[in-house]
Coordinates of C-alpha atoms in Angstrom, one line a residue:
M244 CA 230.6 4.7 10.0
T245 CA 228.0 2.6 11.8
V246 CA 225.9 4.5 14.4
A247 CA 225.0 2.4 17.4
V248 CA 221.3 2.0 17.8
D249 CA 221.0 1.6 21.6
C250 CA 218.9 2.7 24.5
A251 CA 221.5 3.8 26.9
P252 CA 220.0 5.2 30.1
P253 CA 220.1 9.0 30.3
A254 CA 222.8 10.7 32.4
H255 CA 220.3 12.0 35.0
L256 CA 219.7 8.4 36.3
K257 CA 222.2 7.6 39.1
P258 CA 224.6 4.7 38.4
I259 CA 224.8 1.3 40.1
G260 CA 227.8 -1.0 39.9
L261 CA 227.6 -4.6 38.9
D262 CA 228.5 -6.0 42.3
E263 CA 225.8 -4.0 44.0
L264 CA 223.2 -4.9 41.3
T265 CA 224.1 -8.6 41.7
E266 CA 223.7 -8.3 45.5
R267 CA 220.4 -6.4 45.5
A268 CA 218.7 -8.1 42.5
A269 CA 220.4 -11.3 41.4
L270 CA 216.9 -12.7 40.6
Q271 CA 218.2 -16.1 39.4
T272 CA 214.6 -17.3 40.1
R273 CA 212.2 -14.8 38.7
V274 CA 209.2 -13.9 36.6
D275 CA 210.1 -12.6 33.2
R276 CA 207.9 -10.4 31.0
K277 CA 209.1 -9.6 27.5
Y278 CA 208.0 -6.9 25.2
V279 CA 208.9 -6.1 21.6
L280 CA 208.7 -2.5 20.5
P281 CA 210.4 0.1 18.4
V282 CA 213.6 1.6 19.8
S283 CA 211.9 5.0 19.9
E284 CA 209.2 3.6 22.2
A285 CA 211.8 2.0 24.5
R286 CA 213.6 5.4 24.7
A287 CA 210.3 7.1 25.5
V288 CA 209.6 4.7 28.4
V289 CA 213.1 5.2 29.8
A290 CA 212.6 8.9 29.7
Q291 CA 209.5 8.6 32.0
L292 CA 211.3 6.7 34.7
D293 CA 211.5 8.0 38.3
L294 CA 214.8 9.5 39.5
D295 CA 215.2 6.6 42.0
T296 CA 215.8 4.3 39.0
L297 CA 219.5 3.2 38.9
A298 CA 221.4 2.4 35.7
L299 CA 224.1 -0.2 35.5
E300 CA 227.4 1.5 34.8
I301 CA 230.8 -0.1 34.3
D302 CA 233.9 2.0 33.5
G303 CA 231.7 4.9 32.5
R304 CA 229.6 2.8 30.0
R305 CA 225.9 2.1 30.3
C306 CA 225.4 0.0 27.2
F307 CA 227.2 -3.3 26.7
N308 CA 227.8 -5.8 23.9
Y309 CA 226.7 -9.4 24.4
R310 CA 227.2 -12.7 22.4
S311 CA 225.3 -15.8 23.3
I312 CA 225.8 -19.2 21.8
Y313 CA 223.0 -21.7 22.2
F314 CA 223.5 -25.5 22.3
D315 CA 221.1 -28.2 21.3
T316 CA 221.1 -31.9 20.2
P317 CA 221.0 -32.9 16.6
E318 CA 217.3 -33.6 17.1
L319 CA 216.9 -30.1 18.6
T320 CA 215.6 -31.5 21.9
S321 CA 215.7 -28.1 23.7
Y322 CA 213.9 -26.3 20.9
L323 CA 211.2 -28.9 20.5
L324 CA 210.5 -29.1 24.2
T325 CA 210.0 -25.4 24.2
A326 CA 207.9 -25.4 21.1
Q327 CA 205.7 -28.1 22.7
R328 CA 205.4 -26.0 25.9
R329 CA 206.7 -28.9 28.0
R330 CA 207.0 -28.4 31.7
R331 CA 210.5 -29.7 31.9
R332 CA 212.2 -27.7 29.2
F333 CA 215.6 -26.1 29.2
K334 CA 218.1 -23.9 27.4
I335 CA 221.9 -24.2 27.4
R336 CA 224.1 -21.3 26.3
T337 CA 227.4 -19.6 26.8
R338 CA 227.2 -15.8 27.3
T339 CA 230.2 -13.6 26.6
Y340 CA 230.3 -10.0 27.8
L341 CA 232.3 -8.6 24.9
D342 CA 233.4 -5.4 26.6
S343 CA 235.1 -7.4 29.4
A344 CA 235.7 -10.8 27.7
E345 CA 233.9 -12.4 30.7
C346 CA 232.1 -15.6 29.9
W347 CA 229.5 -17.8 31.7
L348 CA 227.9 -21.1 31.0
E349 CA 224.2 -20.9 31.7
V350 CA 221.4 -23.4 32.0
K351 CA 217.8 -22.1 32.2
T352 CA 215.0 -24.3 33.4
R353 CA 211.4 -23.8 34.7
G354 CA 210.5 -23.6 38.4
P355 CA 207.5 -25.2 40.0
R356 CA 205.3 -22.1 39.4
G357 CA 206.5 -21.6 35.8
N358 CA 209.1 -19.1 36.7
T359 CA 212.6 -19.0 35.2
V360 CA 215.5 -20.6 37.1
K361 CA 219.0 -19.8 35.8
D362 CA 222.1 -21.6 36.9
R363 CA 225.5 -20.3 35.8
L364 CA 229.2 -21.2 35.9
P365 CA 232.2 -19.0 35.1
Y366 CA 233.6 -20.2 31.8
R367 CA 236.6 -19.8 29.6
P368 CA 235.9 -17.5 26.7
D369 CA 238.0 -19.6 24.4
H370 CA 235.6 -22.5 25.1
E371 CA 232.4 -20.6 24.4
R372 CA 231.6 -22.9 21.5
S373 CA 232.1 -26.1 23.4
L374 CA 230.6 -27.8 26.5
S375 CA 233.6 -29.9 27.1
L376 CA 234.6 -28.0 30.3
G377 CA 231.0 -27.7 31.6
R378 CA 229.2 -30.8 30.6
Q379 CA 229.1 -32.2 34.1
F380 CA 227.6 -28.9 35.3
V381 CA 224.9 -29.1 32.6
D382 CA 224.1 -32.7 33.5
D383 CA 223.9 -31.9 37.2
V384 CA 221.4 -29.0 36.6
L385 CA 219.2 -31.0 34.3
A386 CA 219.3 -34.1 36.6
R387 CA 218.2 -31.9 39.5
E388 CA 215.2 -30.8 37.4
S389 CA 214.5 -34.5 36.4
I390 CA 215.3 -33.7 32.8
E391 CA 216.6 -36.7 31.0
V392 CA 219.1 -36.1 28.1
G393 CA 220.6 -39.6 28.1
G394 CA 224.2 -38.6 27.3
R395 CA 223.1 -36.8 24.1
V396 CA 225.7 -34.7 22.3
F397 CA 225.1 -30.9 22.4
A398 CA 226.6 -28.6 19.7
P399 CA 226.3 -24.9 18.9
V400 CA 223.1 -24.2 17.0
L401 CA 222.5 -20.4 17.1
V402 CA 224.5 -17.3 17.9
T403 CA 222.9 -14.1 19.1
R404 CA 224.5 -10.6 19.4
Y405 CA 223.0 -7.5 20.8
R406 CA 223.6 -4.4 22.9
R407 CA 222.1 -4.3 26.4
S408 CA 221.3 -1.6 29.0
T409 CA 220.2 -2.6 32.5
L410 CA 218.1 -0.8 35.0
F411 CA 217.5 -1.5 38.7
L412 CA 214.1 -0.6 40.2
A413 CA 214.5 -0.3 43.9
A414 CA 210.7 -0.2 44.7
T415 CA 210.1 -3.7 43.4
V416 CA 213.8 -4.9 43.8
S417 CA 213.7 -5.8 40.1
R418 CA 215.7 -5.4 36.9
V419 CA 214.9 -4.3 33.4
T420 CA 217.0 -5.1 30.4
I421 CA 216.7 -3.3 27.0
D422 CA 218.3 -5.1 24.1
T423 CA 218.9 -3.5 20.7
E424 CA 220.9 -4.2 17.5
L425 CA 219.6 -7.8 17.7
T426 CA 221.3 -10.2 15.4
W427 CA 220.9 -14.0 15.0
E428 CA 223.2 -16.4 13.0
G429 CA 222.1 -20.0 12.5
G430 CA 223.7 -21.3 9.4
T431 CA 221.6 -19.4 6.8
G432 CA 223.0 -16.0 7.2
P433 CA 222.3 -13.2 9.7
L434 CA 218.9 -12.1 10.8
R435 CA 218.9 -8.5 12.0
L436 CA 216.2 -6.4 13.8
P437 CA 217.7 -2.9 13.5
G438 CA 214.6 -0.9 14.5
L439 CA 213.3 -3.0 17.4
A440 CA 214.1 -3.4 21.1
V441 CA 213.3 -6.3 23.3
V442 CA 212.5 -5.0 26.8
E443 CA 212.5 -7.6 29.6
T444 CA 211.4 -7.1 33.2
K445 CA 212.7 -9.5 35.7
T446 CA 210.7 -9.3 38.9
G447 CA 209.4 -11.3 41.8
S448 CA 205.6 -11.7 41.9
T449 CA 204.9 -8.0 41.7
A450 CA 204.9 -6.2 38.3
S451 CA 207.4 -3.3 38.1
C452 CA 206.7 0.4 37.2
V453 CA 208.2 -0.3 33.8
D454 CA 205.6 -3.0 33.2
R455 CA 202.9 -0.5 34.1
L456 CA 204.4 2.2 31.8
L457 CA 204.5 -0.2 28.9
W458 CA 200.9 -1.2 29.6
A459 CA 199.8 2.4 29.7
R460 CA 201.4 2.9 26.2
G461 CA 199.6 0.0 24.8
H462 CA 202.2 -2.7 25.0
R463 CA 201.6 -6.2 26.4
P464 CA 204.0 -9.0 27.2
V465 CA 204.7 -11.3 24.2
R466 CA 206.1 -14.7 23.8
I467 CA 209.6 -14.4 22.5
S468 CA 212.8 -16.4 23.1
K469 CA 216.1 -15.3 21.7
Y470 CA 216.9 -18.9 21.0
A471 CA 213.5 -20.4 20.0
T472 CA 212.0 -17.5 18.2
G473 CA 215.3 -16.7 16.4
L474 CA 215.7 -20.3 15.3
A475 CA 212.0 -20.5 14.2
A476 CA 212.6 -17.3 12.1
L477 CA 215.7 -18.8 10.4
R478 CA 214.2 -22.3 10.0
P479 CA 210.7 -22.1 8.7
D480 CA 210.5 -25.9 8.6
L481 CA 210.4 -26.0 12.4
P482 CA 207.2 -25.9 14.4
S483 CA 206.7 -22.3 15.7
A484 CA 203.2 -22.2 17.2
P485 CA 204.1 -20.5 20.5
W486 CA 205.8 -17.6 18.6
R487 CA 203.7 -17.4 15.5
R488 CA 201.8 -14.3 16.8
T489 CA 205.1 -12.6 17.7
L490 CA 206.6 -13.3 14.3
R491 CA 203.4 -12.1 12.5
R492 CA 203.0 -8.9 14.5
H493 CA 206.6 -7.8 14.8
F494 CA 208.1 -8.9 11.6
A495 CA 207.0 -7.9 8.1
F496 CA 205.7 -10.6 5.8
T497 CA 207.2 -9.9 2.4
G498 CA 207.5 -12.3 -0.5
A499 CA 206.9 -16.0 -0.8
T500 CA 208.8 -19.2 -1.3
D501 CA 207.2 -22.4 -2.6
G502 CA 203.8 -21.1 -1.7
H503 CA 204.7 -20.2 1.9
R504 CA 204.8 -16.7 3.1
S505 CA 208.2 -15.5 4.3
H506 CA 208.9 -13.2 7.3
F507 CA 211.7 -11.3 5.7
D508 CA 213.2 -9.2 2.9
V509 CA 216.1 -11.3 1.7
D510 CA 219.3 -9.9 0.3
R511 CA 220.3 -12.8 -1.8
S512 CA 223.9 -11.6 -2.3
G513 CA 224.7 -11.4 1.4
L514 CA 222.1 -13.7 2.9
S515 CA 221.1 -10.8 5.1
L516 CA 217.6 -10.9 6.6
V517 CA 216.0 -7.7 7.7
A518 CA 212.8 -7.5 9.7
S519 CA 210.8 -4.3 10.3
A520 CA 208.5 -3.2 13.1
V521 CA 204.8 -2.8 13.1
P522 CA 203.2 0.3 14.6
P523 CA 203.9 0.7 18.3
N524 CA 200.3 0.5 19.5
S525 CA 199.3 -2.7 17.7
S526 CA 200.4 -5.1 20.5
G527 CA 198.0 -7.1 22.6
T528 CA 197.9 -9.7 25.2
E529 CA 199.9 -12.9 24.4

């Protein structure tokens, strides 16, 4: 039997429903700070939260299963714009909430101050691997941001799966997500991070109490993108400068191929890639 490795908020935190969370902290335009740390550290931070922190709860559950499918051109336009840190970069994905079978098409772009802007459209789950129903929506969002794609074809490139818990911090009207059991699939077999959590704070201009708790425990924001960092890990031929430090610090370098160091232990029989965490206090400013 597989035991879930999650970071479900403890029972003493009061619940908040999805509709109320969306109303109070939709944060489609926001500042994102991301941290990579062992699951045990994420649990320790959650245990320190004030009682006015609210936990997203739906049908008695506080931890939910997600699947995201990222789309890109054959030339990997979206990936390369991100790798080159271009101002007008974007990501396109479908996100399926597996517990409810609800699906959205999402386009993420950058605002004028470098903040994240997310546009989303309700989508049919049976079309999660296709943009056929939402291509006009995608084109409209990109055109609004003056991003030229010239009618290029987009196809699925990467699939991510994970379990997520979400918190609402009333003092800063912000959200915190904690993702565990992270898995990427991109044509070369699954990459799994069984012992790590990705904690993301989604705020306005003010840092949240979770940011400050993480800073006090020695953790600093890192550059990580579920799409770009995951694809860089699976595709060592791609440029990965923005995430090289994250890969080096939060993945174990073991083994070599053709003279190049590899990030992973590779199970050749099952093409399973397993990464391990570094000690929790080794993070620094990215």
